[in-house]
mmCIF file of C-alpha atoms and ligand atoms in Angstrom:
data_model
loop_
_atom_site.group_PDB
_atom_site.id
_atom_site.type_symbol
_atom_site.label_atom_id
_atom_site.label_comp_id
_atom_site.label_asym_id
_atom_site.label_seq_id
_atom_site.Cartn_x
_atom_site.Cartn_y
_atom_site.Cartn_z
ATOM 1 C CA UNK A 118 112.298 134.503 63.153
ATOM 2 C CA UNK A 119 113.051 132.915 59.645
ATOM 3 C CA UNK A 120 115.872 131.032 61.175
ATOM 4 C CA UNK A 121 114.060 129.860 63.981
ATOM 5 C CA UNK A 122 111.410 128.775 61.728
ATOM 6 C CA UNK A 123 113.899 126.820 59.431
ATOM 7 C CA UNK A 124 115.547 125.242 62.117
ATOM 8 C CA UNK A 125 112.332 123.551 63.583
ATOM 9 C CA UNK A 126 110.564 123.160 60.432
ATOM 10 C CA UNK A 127 113.064 121.417 58.322
ATOM 11 C CA UNK A 128 111.211 122.592 55.485
ATOM 12 C CA UNK A 129 113.608 125.556 54.620
ATOM 13 C CA UNK A 130 114.748 124.282 51.182
ATOM 14 C CA UNK A 131 110.996 124.159 49.463
ATOM 15 C CA UNK A 132 110.032 127.699 51.671
ATOM 16 C CA UNK A 133 113.136 129.237 49.921
ATOM 17 C CA UNK A 134 112.354 127.836 46.321
ATOM 18 C CA UNK A 135 108.487 129.227 46.812
ATOM 19 C CA UNK A 136 109.966 132.411 47.706
ATOM 20 C CA UNK A 137 107.625 132.495 50.629
ATOM 21 C CA UNK A 138 107.521 135.933 52.745
ATOM 22 C CA UNK A 139 107.138 134.531 56.077
ATOM 23 C CA UNK A 140 106.314 137.474 58.765
ATOM 24 C CA UNK A 141 106.107 139.743 55.778
ATOM 25 C CA UNK A 142 103.526 142.710 55.700
ATOM 26 C CA UNK A 143 101.239 140.567 53.529
ATOM 27 C CA UNK A 144 101.130 137.238 53.875
ATOM 28 C CA UNK A 145 98.613 135.108 51.428
ATOM 29 C CA UNK A 146 96.528 132.426 52.812
ATOM 30 C CA UNK A 147 98.818 129.623 51.742
ATOM 31 C CA UNK A 148 101.479 131.306 54.076
ATOM 32 C CA UNK A 149 99.426 131.508 57.029
ATOM 33 C CA UNK A 150 98.523 127.658 56.544
ATOM 34 C CA UNK A 151 102.080 126.931 56.191
ATOM 35 C CA UNK A 152 102.991 129.096 59.594
ATOM 36 C CA UNK A 153 99.944 127.106 61.477
ATOM 37 C CA UNK A 154 101.358 123.676 60.044
ATOM 38 C CA UNK A 155 105.045 124.298 61.256
ATOM 39 C CA UNK A 156 103.648 125.483 64.620
ATOM 40 C CA UNK A 157 101.482 122.410 64.672
ATOM 41 C CA UNK A 158 104.086 119.970 63.603
ATOM 42 C CA UNK A 159 106.816 121.311 65.568
ATOM 43 C CA UNK A 160 105.152 122.056 69.141
ATOM 44 C CA UNK A 161 106.467 119.105 71.591
ATOM 45 C CA UNK A 162 102.737 118.874 72.802
ATOM 46 C CA UNK A 163 99.709 117.084 71.557
ATOM 47 C CA UNK A 164 97.352 119.411 69.827
ATOM 48 C CA UNK A 165 93.707 118.340 68.587
ATOM 49 C CA UNK A 166 90.485 119.773 67.100
ATOM 50 C CA UNK A 167 87.298 117.996 67.418
ATOM 51 C CA UNK A 168 83.701 118.558 66.240
ATOM 52 C CA UNK A 169 80.794 118.936 68.701
ATOM 53 C CA UNK A 170 80.425 115.136 68.811
ATOM 54 C CA UNK A 171 84.025 114.995 69.731
ATOM 55 C CA UNK A 172 85.341 113.489 66.831
ATOM 56 C CA UNK A 173 88.876 114.410 65.852
ATOM 57 C CA UNK A 174 88.926 116.891 62.817
ATOM 58 C CA UNK A 175 92.676 117.310 63.181
ATOM 59 C CA UNK A 176 95.683 116.508 65.291
ATOM 60 C CA UNK A 177 99.283 117.201 65.202
ATOM 61 C CA UNK A 178 102.128 114.871 64.701
ATOM 62 C CA UNK A 179 102.832 114.856 68.169
ATOM 63 C CA UNK A 180 99.484 113.795 68.940
ATOM 64 C CA UNK A 181 99.895 111.060 66.297
ATOM 65 C CA UNK A 182 102.747 109.580 67.548
ATOM 66 C CA UNK A 183 101.342 109.507 70.990
ATOM 67 C CA UNK A 184 98.013 107.549 69.752
ATOM 68 C CA UNK A 185 100.077 105.216 68.077
ATOM 69 C CA UNK A 186 99.199 106.002 64.462
ATOM 70 C CA UNK A 187 101.216 106.667 61.432
ATOM 71 C CA UNK A 188 99.787 109.875 60.525
ATOM 72 C CA UNK A 189 97.601 112.651 61.767
ATOM 73 C CA UNK A 190 95.176 112.200 58.905
ATOM 74 C CA UNK A 191 94.353 108.702 60.342
ATOM 75 C CA UNK A 192 92.729 110.363 63.382
ATOM 76 C CA UNK A 193 90.118 112.170 61.363
ATOM 77 C CA UNK A 194 86.619 111.062 62.374
ATOM 78 C CA UNK A 195 87.854 109.041 65.054
ATOM 79 C CA UNK A 196 87.403 109.499 68.650
ATOM 80 C CA UNK A 197 89.076 109.066 72.077
ATOM 81 C CA UNK A 198 87.444 105.493 72.129
ATOM 82 C CA UNK A 199 89.652 104.463 69.420
ATOM 83 C CA UNK A 200 92.731 105.479 71.262
ATOM 84 C CA UNK A 201 92.378 105.537 74.975
ATOM 85 C CA UNK A 202 90.575 103.415 77.764
ATOM 86 C CA UNK A 203 86.902 103.710 77.645
ATOM 87 C CA UNK A 204 87.139 105.184 80.981
ATOM 88 C CA UNK A 205 89.327 107.959 79.922
ATOM 89 C CA UNK A 206 87.494 108.528 76.807
ATOM 90 C CA UNK A 207 84.109 108.744 78.595
ATOM 91 C CA UNK A 208 85.700 111.507 80.922
ATOM 92 C CA UNK A 209 86.718 113.328 77.742
ATOM 93 C CA UNK A 210 83.546 113.398 76.459
ATOM 94 C CA UNK A 211 81.822 114.842 79.399
ATOM 95 C CA UNK A 212 84.598 117.507 79.396
ATOM 96 C CA UNK A 213 83.868 118.794 75.879
ATOM 97 C CA UNK A 214 80.310 118.395 76.220
ATOM 98 C CA UNK A 215 80.545 120.722 79.068
ATOM 99 C CA UNK A 216 82.653 123.274 77.150
ATOM 100 C CA UNK A 217 80.232 123.381 74.447
ATOM 101 C CA UNK A 218 77.438 123.934 76.719
ATOM 102 C CA UNK A 219 79.000 126.810 78.893
ATOM 103 C CA UNK A 220 81.417 128.009 76.020
ATOM 104 C CA UNK A 221 84.051 127.989 79.161
ATOM 105 C CA UNK A 222 87.546 126.631 78.718
ATOM 106 C CA UNK A 223 89.184 124.012 81.221
ATOM 107 C CA UNK A 224 92.367 125.093 81.938
ATOM 108 C CA UNK A 225 95.719 122.828 83.024
ATOM 109 C CA UNK A 226 93.682 119.805 83.739
ATOM 110 C CA UNK A 227 96.122 117.129 85.325
ATOM 111 C CA UNK A 228 95.188 113.551 83.855
ATOM 112 C CA UNK A 229 96.459 110.451 83.781
ATOM 113 C CA UNK A 230 96.120 109.078 80.338
ATOM 114 C CA UNK A 231 95.875 105.495 79.777
ATOM 115 C CA UNK A 232 96.210 104.224 76.142
ATOM 116 C CA UNK A 233 94.441 101.243 75.111
ATOM 117 C CA UNK A 234 97.935 99.127 74.832
ATOM 118 C CA UNK A 235 98.065 100.259 78.597
ATOM 119 C CA UNK A 236 100.988 102.703 78.490
ATOM 120 C CA UNK A 237 100.286 105.503 81.128
ATOM 121 C CA UNK A 238 101.586 109.294 81.009
ATOM 122 C CA UNK A 239 100.516 112.257 83.117
ATOM 123 C CA UNK A 240 99.320 115.170 81.009
ATOM 124 C CA UNK A 241 98.303 118.870 81.744
ATOM 125 C CA UNK A 242 95.482 119.566 79.037
ATOM 126 C CA UNK A 243 93.792 122.943 78.281
ATOM 127 C CA UNK A 244 90.545 122.463 76.564
ATOM 128 C CA UNK A 245 88.859 125.343 74.959
ATOM 129 C CA UNK A 246 85.805 126.191 72.801
ATOM 130 C CA UNK A 247 86.214 126.346 68.995
ATOM 131 C CA UNK A 248 84.207 129.275 67.459
ATOM 132 C CA UNK A 249 83.624 129.703 63.662
ATOM 133 C CA UNK A 250 84.107 133.070 62.375
ATOM 134 C CA UNK A 251 80.325 133.858 63.139
ATOM 135 C CA UNK A 252 81.146 133.094 66.906
ATOM 136 C CA UNK A 253 79.174 129.723 66.930
ATOM 137 C CA UNK A 254 80.863 126.924 68.789
ATOM 138 C CA UNK A 255 81.690 124.210 66.300
ATOM 139 C CA UNK A 256 83.726 121.952 68.288
ATOM 140 C CA UNK A 257 86.475 122.366 70.828
ATOM 141 C CA UNK A 258 90.492 122.056 70.678
ATOM 142 C CA UNK A 259 93.234 121.512 73.170
ATOM 143 C CA UNK A 260 96.675 121.261 73.974
ATOM 144 C CA UNK A 261 98.309 118.415 76.227
ATOM 145 C CA UNK A 262 101.535 118.564 77.458
ATOM 146 C CA UNK A 263 103.424 115.630 78.871
ATOM 147 C CA UNK A 264 104.123 116.062 82.663
ATOM 148 C CA UNK A 265 104.889 112.498 83.359
ATOM 149 C CA UNK A 266 108.688 113.334 84.486
ATOM 150 C CA UNK A 267 107.566 116.240 86.786
ATOM 151 C CA UNK A 268 105.037 113.834 88.332
ATOM 152 C CA UNK A 269 107.805 111.306 88.765
ATOM 153 C CA UNK A 270 109.881 113.525 90.722
ATOM 154 C CA UNK A 271 106.724 115.077 92.628
ATOM 155 C CA UNK A 272 106.059 111.487 93.748
ATOM 156 C CA UNK A 273 109.609 110.929 94.792
ATOM 157 C CA UNK A 274 109.911 114.025 96.845
ATOM 158 C CA UNK A 275 106.464 113.137 98.295
ATOM 159 C CA UNK A 276 108.389 109.608 99.411
ATOM 160 C CA UNK A 277 111.605 111.089 100.434
ATOM 161 C CA UNK A 278 109.457 113.538 102.788
ATOM 162 C CA UNK A 279 107.181 111.125 104.330
ATOM 163 C CA UNK A 280 108.732 107.674 104.085
ATOM 164 C CA UNK A 281 111.671 106.217 105.591
ATOM 165 C CA UNK A 282 114.366 105.207 103.026
ATOM 166 C CA UNK A 283 115.721 102.310 104.616
ATOM 167 C CA UNK A 284 112.655 100.392 105.601
ATOM 168 C CA UNK A 285 109.990 101.987 103.336
ATOM 169 C CA UNK A 286 108.044 102.597 106.356
ATOM 170 C CA UNK A 287 106.026 106.122 107.028
ATOM 171 C CA UNK A 288 108.397 108.324 108.787
ATOM 172 C CA UNK A 289 107.833 110.536 111.831
ATOM 173 C CA UNK A 290 106.420 113.384 110.078
ATOM 174 C CA UNK A 291 103.548 111.179 108.308
ATOM 175 C CA UNK A 292 102.898 109.208 111.512
ATOM 176 C CA UNK A 293 102.552 112.442 113.327
ATOM 177 C CA UNK A 294 100.079 113.517 110.728
ATOM 178 C CA UNK A 295 98.247 110.488 111.092
ATOM 179 C CA UNK A 296 97.798 110.492 114.860
ATOM 180 C CA UNK A 297 96.771 114.266 114.451
ATOM 181 C CA UNK A 298 93.960 113.272 111.990
ATOM 182 C CA UNK A 299 92.488 110.954 114.820
ATOM 183 C CA UNK A 300 92.965 113.873 117.492
ATOM 184 C CA UNK A 301 90.468 116.053 115.330
ATOM 185 C CA UNK A 302 88.291 113.282 114.872
ATOM 186 C CA UNK A 303 88.194 112.878 118.698
ATOM 187 C CA UNK A 304 87.288 116.768 119.091
ATOM 188 C CA UNK A 305 83.869 115.884 116.973
ATOM 189 C CA UNK A 306 81.100 115.468 119.127
ATOM 190 C CA UNK A 307 79.595 111.998 119.999
ATOM 191 C CA UNK A 308 82.913 110.467 118.913
ATOM 192 C CA UNK A 309 83.774 107.566 121.123
ATOM 193 C CA UNK A 310 86.266 105.861 119.198
ATOM 194 C CA UNK A 311 89.436 105.096 120.956
ATOM 195 C CA UNK A 312 93.068 104.612 119.630
ATOM 196 C CA UNK A 313 96.577 103.633 120.899
ATOM 197 C CA UNK A 314 99.885 104.731 119.952
ATOM 198 C CA UNK A 315 102.587 101.947 120.748
ATOM 199 C CA UNK A 316 106.194 102.916 121.042
ATOM 200 C CA UNK A 317 108.810 100.439 120.361
ATOM 201 C CA UNK A 318 112.502 100.290 120.595
ATOM 202 C CA UNK A 319 114.680 97.401 120.091
ATOM 203 C CA UNK A 320 116.561 95.695 122.744
ATOM 204 C CA UNK A 321 120.290 95.544 122.571
ATOM 205 C CA UNK A 322 120.601 96.916 119.080
ATOM 206 C CA UNK A 323 123.877 98.598 119.605
ATOM 207 C CA UNK A 324 125.362 95.202 120.484
ATOM 208 C CA UNK A 325 124.151 93.953 116.793
ATOM 209 C CA UNK A 326 125.989 97.197 115.266
ATOM 210 C CA UNK A 327 129.164 96.659 117.355
ATOM 211 C CA UNK A 328 129.461 93.229 116.743
ATOM 212 C CA UNK A 329 128.123 92.249 113.356
ATOM 213 C CA UNK A 330 128.465 96.000 111.610
ATOM 214 C CA UNK A 331 126.084 98.617 110.806
ATOM 215 C CA UNK A 332 125.028 96.639 107.700
ATOM 216 C CA UNK A 333 123.851 93.665 109.869
ATOM 217 C CA UNK A 334 122.254 96.524 111.959
ATOM 218 C CA UNK A 335 120.301 97.848 108.853
ATOM 219 C CA UNK A 336 119.285 94.561 107.587
ATOM 220 C CA UNK A 337 117.935 93.708 111.025
ATOM 221 C CA UNK A 338 115.968 96.905 111.074
ATOM 222 C CA UNK A 339 114.224 95.885 107.701
ATOM 223 C CA UNK A 340 113.619 92.291 108.721
ATOM 224 C CA UNK A 341 111.825 93.804 111.958
ATOM 225 C CA UNK A 342 109.712 96.155 109.801
ATOM 226 C CA UNK A 343 108.568 93.229 108.034
ATOM 227 C CA UNK A 344 107.860 91.184 111.132
ATOM 228 C CA UNK A 345 105.809 94.119 112.680
ATOM 229 C CA UNK A 346 103.904 94.680 109.584
ATOM 230 C CA UNK A 347 102.316 91.311 110.033
ATOM 231 C CA UNK A 348 100.762 92.729 113.183
ATOM 232 C CA UNK A 349 98.922 95.376 111.295
ATOM 233 C CA UNK A 350 95.508 95.706 110.351
ATOM 234 C CA UNK A 351 94.753 97.798 107.280
ATOM 235 C CA UNK A 352 93.761 100.946 109.212
ATOM 236 C CA UNK A 353 96.863 101.005 111.353
ATOM 237 C CA UNK A 354 100.011 102.804 110.739
ATOM 238 C CA UNK A 355 103.242 101.612 111.491
ATOM 239 C CA UNK A 356 106.205 103.970 111.358
ATOM 240 C CA UNK A 357 110.030 103.941 111.903
ATOM 241 C CA UNK A 358 110.522 107.149 113.598
ATOM 242 C CA UNK A 359 114.176 106.946 114.621
ATOM 243 C CA UNK A 360 117.250 104.959 114.581
ATOM 244 C CA UNK A 361 115.976 101.678 116.341
ATOM 245 C CA UNK A 362 112.631 102.987 117.164
ATOM 246 C CA UNK A 363 109.249 102.057 115.726
ATOM 247 C CA UNK A 364 105.689 103.521 116.355
ATOM 248 C CA UNK A 365 102.358 101.823 115.738
ATOM 249 C CA UNK A 366 99.035 103.747 115.720
ATOM 250 C CA UNK A 367 96.151 101.371 116.248
ATOM 251 C CA UNK A 368 92.691 102.840 115.573
ATOM 252 C CA UNK A 369 89.365 101.502 116.644
ATOM 253 C CA UNK A 370 90.073 99.719 119.747
ATOM 254 C CA UNK A 371 87.422 98.778 122.065
ATOM 255 C CA UNK A 372 89.270 98.576 125.044
ATOM 256 C CA UNK A 373 92.768 98.504 126.585
ATOM 257 C CA UNK A 374 93.487 94.852 126.236
ATOM 258 C CA UNK A 375 93.044 95.324 122.515
ATOM 259 C CA UNK A 376 96.077 97.212 122.698
ATOM 260 C CA UNK A 377 98.235 95.136 124.915
ATOM 261 C CA UNK A 378 96.954 92.108 122.483
ATOM 262 C CA UNK A 379 98.909 94.048 119.543
ATOM 263 C CA UNK A 380 101.912 94.161 121.691
ATOM 264 C CA UNK A 381 101.622 90.582 122.614
ATOM 265 C CA UNK A 382 101.209 89.623 118.752
ATOM 266 C CA UNK A 383 104.444 91.671 118.202
ATOM 267 C CA UNK A 384 106.394 89.760 120.791
ATOM 268 C CA UNK A 385 105.216 86.329 119.146
ATOM 269 C CA UNK A 386 106.247 87.645 115.771
ATOM 270 C CA UNK A 387 109.745 88.321 116.995
ATOM 271 C CA UNK A 388 110.061 85.014 118.618
ATOM 272 C CA UNK A 389 111.501 83.271 115.731
ATOM 273 C CA UNK A 390 115.085 84.657 114.850
ATOM 274 C CA UNK A 391 115.836 86.948 112.047
ATOM 275 C CA UNK A 392 118.599 86.095 109.463
ATOM 276 C CA UNK A 393 121.224 88.847 109.004
ATOM 277 C CA UNK A 394 124.284 88.374 106.840
ATOM 278 C CA UNK A 395 124.245 84.752 107.798
ATOM 279 C CA UNK A 396 123.595 85.141 111.448
ATOM 280 C CA UNK A 397 120.270 84.190 113.193
ATOM 281 C CA UNK A 398 119.672 87.150 115.163
ATOM 282 C CA UNK A 399 116.803 87.108 118.142
ATOM 283 C CA UNK A 400 115.185 90.533 117.988
ATOM 284 C CA UNK A 401 112.946 92.015 120.810
ATOM 285 C CA UNK A 402 111.439 95.010 121.352
ATOM 286 C CA UNK A 403 110.490 97.088 124.352
ATOM 287 C CA UNK A 404 107.048 98.298 124.076
ATOM 288 C CA UNK A 405 105.069 101.333 125.603
ATOM 289 C CA UNK A 406 101.654 102.393 124.784
ATOM 290 C CA UNK A 407 99.235 105.172 125.404
ATOM 291 C CA UNK A 408 95.706 105.317 125.060
ATOM 292 C CA UNK A 409 93.661 108.023 123.677
ATOM 293 C CA UNK A 410 91.047 107.443 126.438
ATOM 294 C CA UNK A 411 93.740 109.198 128.786
ATOM 295 C CA UNK A 412 92.711 112.417 127.377
ATOM 296 C CA UNK A 413 96.047 114.094 125.849
ATOM 297 C CA UNK A 414 96.266 117.294 124.731
ATOM 298 C CA UNK A 415 98.181 116.757 121.753
ATOM 299 C CA UNK A 416 99.967 114.093 119.324
ATOM 300 C CA UNK A 417 102.966 115.000 121.151
ATOM 301 C CA UNK A 418 102.032 114.517 124.517
ATOM 302 C CA UNK A 419 100.563 111.055 123.447
ATOM 303 C CA UNK A 420 104.043 109.883 121.823
ATOM 304 C CA UNK A 421 105.868 111.194 124.545
ATOM 305 C CA UNK A 422 103.968 109.261 126.937
ATOM 306 C CA UNK A 423 104.095 106.090 125.130
ATOM 307 C CA UNK A 424 107.916 106.662 124.648
ATOM 308 C CA UNK A 425 108.014 107.058 128.683
ATOM 309 C CA UNK A 426 106.017 103.949 129.098
ATOM 310 C CA UNK A 427 108.502 102.002 126.911
ATOM 311 C CA UNK A 428 111.560 103.266 128.813
ATOM 312 C CA UNK A 429 109.795 102.136 132.233
ATOM 313 C CA UNK A 430 109.343 98.678 130.590
ATOM 314 C CA UNK A 431 113.010 98.670 129.145
ATOM 315 C CA UNK A 432 114.425 99.423 132.554
ATOM 316 C CA UNK A 433 111.960 97.130 134.494
ATOM 317 C CA UNK A 434 112.899 94.664 132.002
ATOM 318 C CA UNK A 435 109.239 94.113 131.166
ATOM 319 C CA UNK A 436 107.974 93.306 127.855
ATOM 320 C CA UNK A 437 105.144 95.958 127.896
ATOM 321 C CA UNK A 438 104.637 99.250 129.643
ATOM 322 C CA UNK A 439 101.690 100.789 129.660
ATOM 323 C CA UNK A 440 100.564 104.680 129.978
ATOM 324 C CA UNK A 441 100.819 105.883 133.504
ATOM 325 C CA UNK A 442 98.375 108.483 132.658
ATOM 326 C CA UNK A 443 95.870 105.998 131.776
ATOM 327 C CA UNK A 444 93.872 105.740 134.955
ATOM 328 C CA UNK A 445 92.994 101.957 134.594
ATOM 329 C CA UNK A 446 96.439 100.845 133.848
ATOM 330 C CA UNK A 447 98.634 102.654 136.525
ATOM 331 C CA UNK A 448 102.371 102.222 136.379
HETATM 332 N N1 LIG B 550 122.575 100.069 111.715
HETATM 333 C C1 LIG B 550 121.757 101.023 111.879
HETATM 334 N N2 LIG B 550 122.238 101.655 113.230
HETATM 335 C C2 LIG B 550 121.613 102.706 113.512
HETATM 336 C C3 LIG B 550 120.756 103.332 112.674
HETATM 337 N N3 LIG B 550 120.220 104.659 113.331
HETATM 338 C C4 LIG B 550 120.550 104.379 114.800
HETATM 339 N N4 LIG B 550 121.438 103.459 114.861
HETATM 340 C C5 LIG B 550 122.092 102.980 115.977
HETATM 341 O O1 LIG B 550 121.123 102.287 116.848
HETATM 342 C C6 LIG B 550 121.530 102.405 118.121
HETATM 343 C C7 LIG B 550 120.139 102.565 118.881
HETATM 344 O O2 LIG B 550 120.371 102.999 120.298
HETATM 345 P P1 LIG B 550 119.583 102.338 121.626
HETATM 346 O O3 LIG B 550 118.258 102.328 121.094
HETATM 347 O O4 LIG B 550 119.861 103.613 122.550
HETATM 348 O O5 LIG B 550 120.510 101.060 121.648
HETATM 349 P P2 LIG B 550 119.919 99.892 122.246
HETATM 350 O O6 LIG B 550 119.735 99.974 123.808
HETATM 351 O O7 LIG B 550 121.455 98.901 122.621
HETATM 352 O O8 LIG B 550 119.248 99.163 121.355
HETATM 353 C C8 LIG B 550 122.705 103.274 118.219
HETATM 354 O O9 LIG B 550 123.851 102.808 118.509
HETATM 355 C C9 LIG B 550 122.614 103.953 116.825
HETATM 356 O O10 LIG B 550 124.137 104.281 116.504
HETATM 357 C C10 LIG B 550 120.493 103.096 111.375
HETATM 358 O O11 LIG B 550 119.716 103.503 110.361
HETATM 359 N N5 LIG B 550 121.201 101.897 111.069
HETATM 360 MG MG1 LIG B 551 117.354 100.137 121.241
#
């Protein structure tokens, strides 16, 4: 225990000189304070104490460094508003007033801390009521652990799970999720909204790969993705769901012509060649459309039908294939 304290405190010499009995049976008040200070100043978390008006009465060294002040003493009598954005300070004040009112702690709050200088960190904070020896609540205290790195990795995992690394578009899983949401909405009574799934496959993509190389193929996929994005409205979802296959979820369409209109816009966007490794490549896609009004059971069925319609369009040499299942479009 002594060794550990010495290692982390860096005050071993003075401790030895004064002959303190850290951890001994009888520990004078001074030693208790010394222990507390050692703990406060060496934990890699921010610790603070505040009075009932949310003014700092004490913070530790880690917190001082985080708040951008030279020493912990400089925080005394100041408030969060002196160090954080107005919004953050207001939220902290609300939290602390609630703790004082209820006597209940707030445990592991995950919050995005923005300092006045604009720097952002994620922290996990536990805030508790501070009692005096008579049991009265005299303020609050809290401990904040920096979880920025964990958050960064979580976000990265989220991206890897739901986005395509090459084009940065949503992937199959996210696309299905979005379609699923619209199916759920459609089950609600009085919902008359219609949506469409467009299934796109690049024509002759294999030949690009074979003649210009795989990297050129990749660039064409990215270039096509950027062109397709121009055909979207904010609520739409464009995804890359396979090699040279893209899908588009178009919500809130009034009639079938709205969906074929989007397909026509896609063809227009792809009229101009895409520059790939110094070559001008003409990309074209075959498009299949499935409309929610055809009454599909689930997203799987709807996608399969859009895919089949695309395939029919491709084999027939037509630009746009419509869902057979839709009574008004036929095949
Ligand atoms: N460059 C590249 N090619 C891919 C990728 N994923 C799949 N492919 C290729 O894309 C082609 C797609 O096949 P298909 O649509 O049947 O060929 P198409 O009829 O010539 O367009 C296949 O040759 C795959 O090897 C990728 O990420 N990058
Ligand atoms: Mg293809």
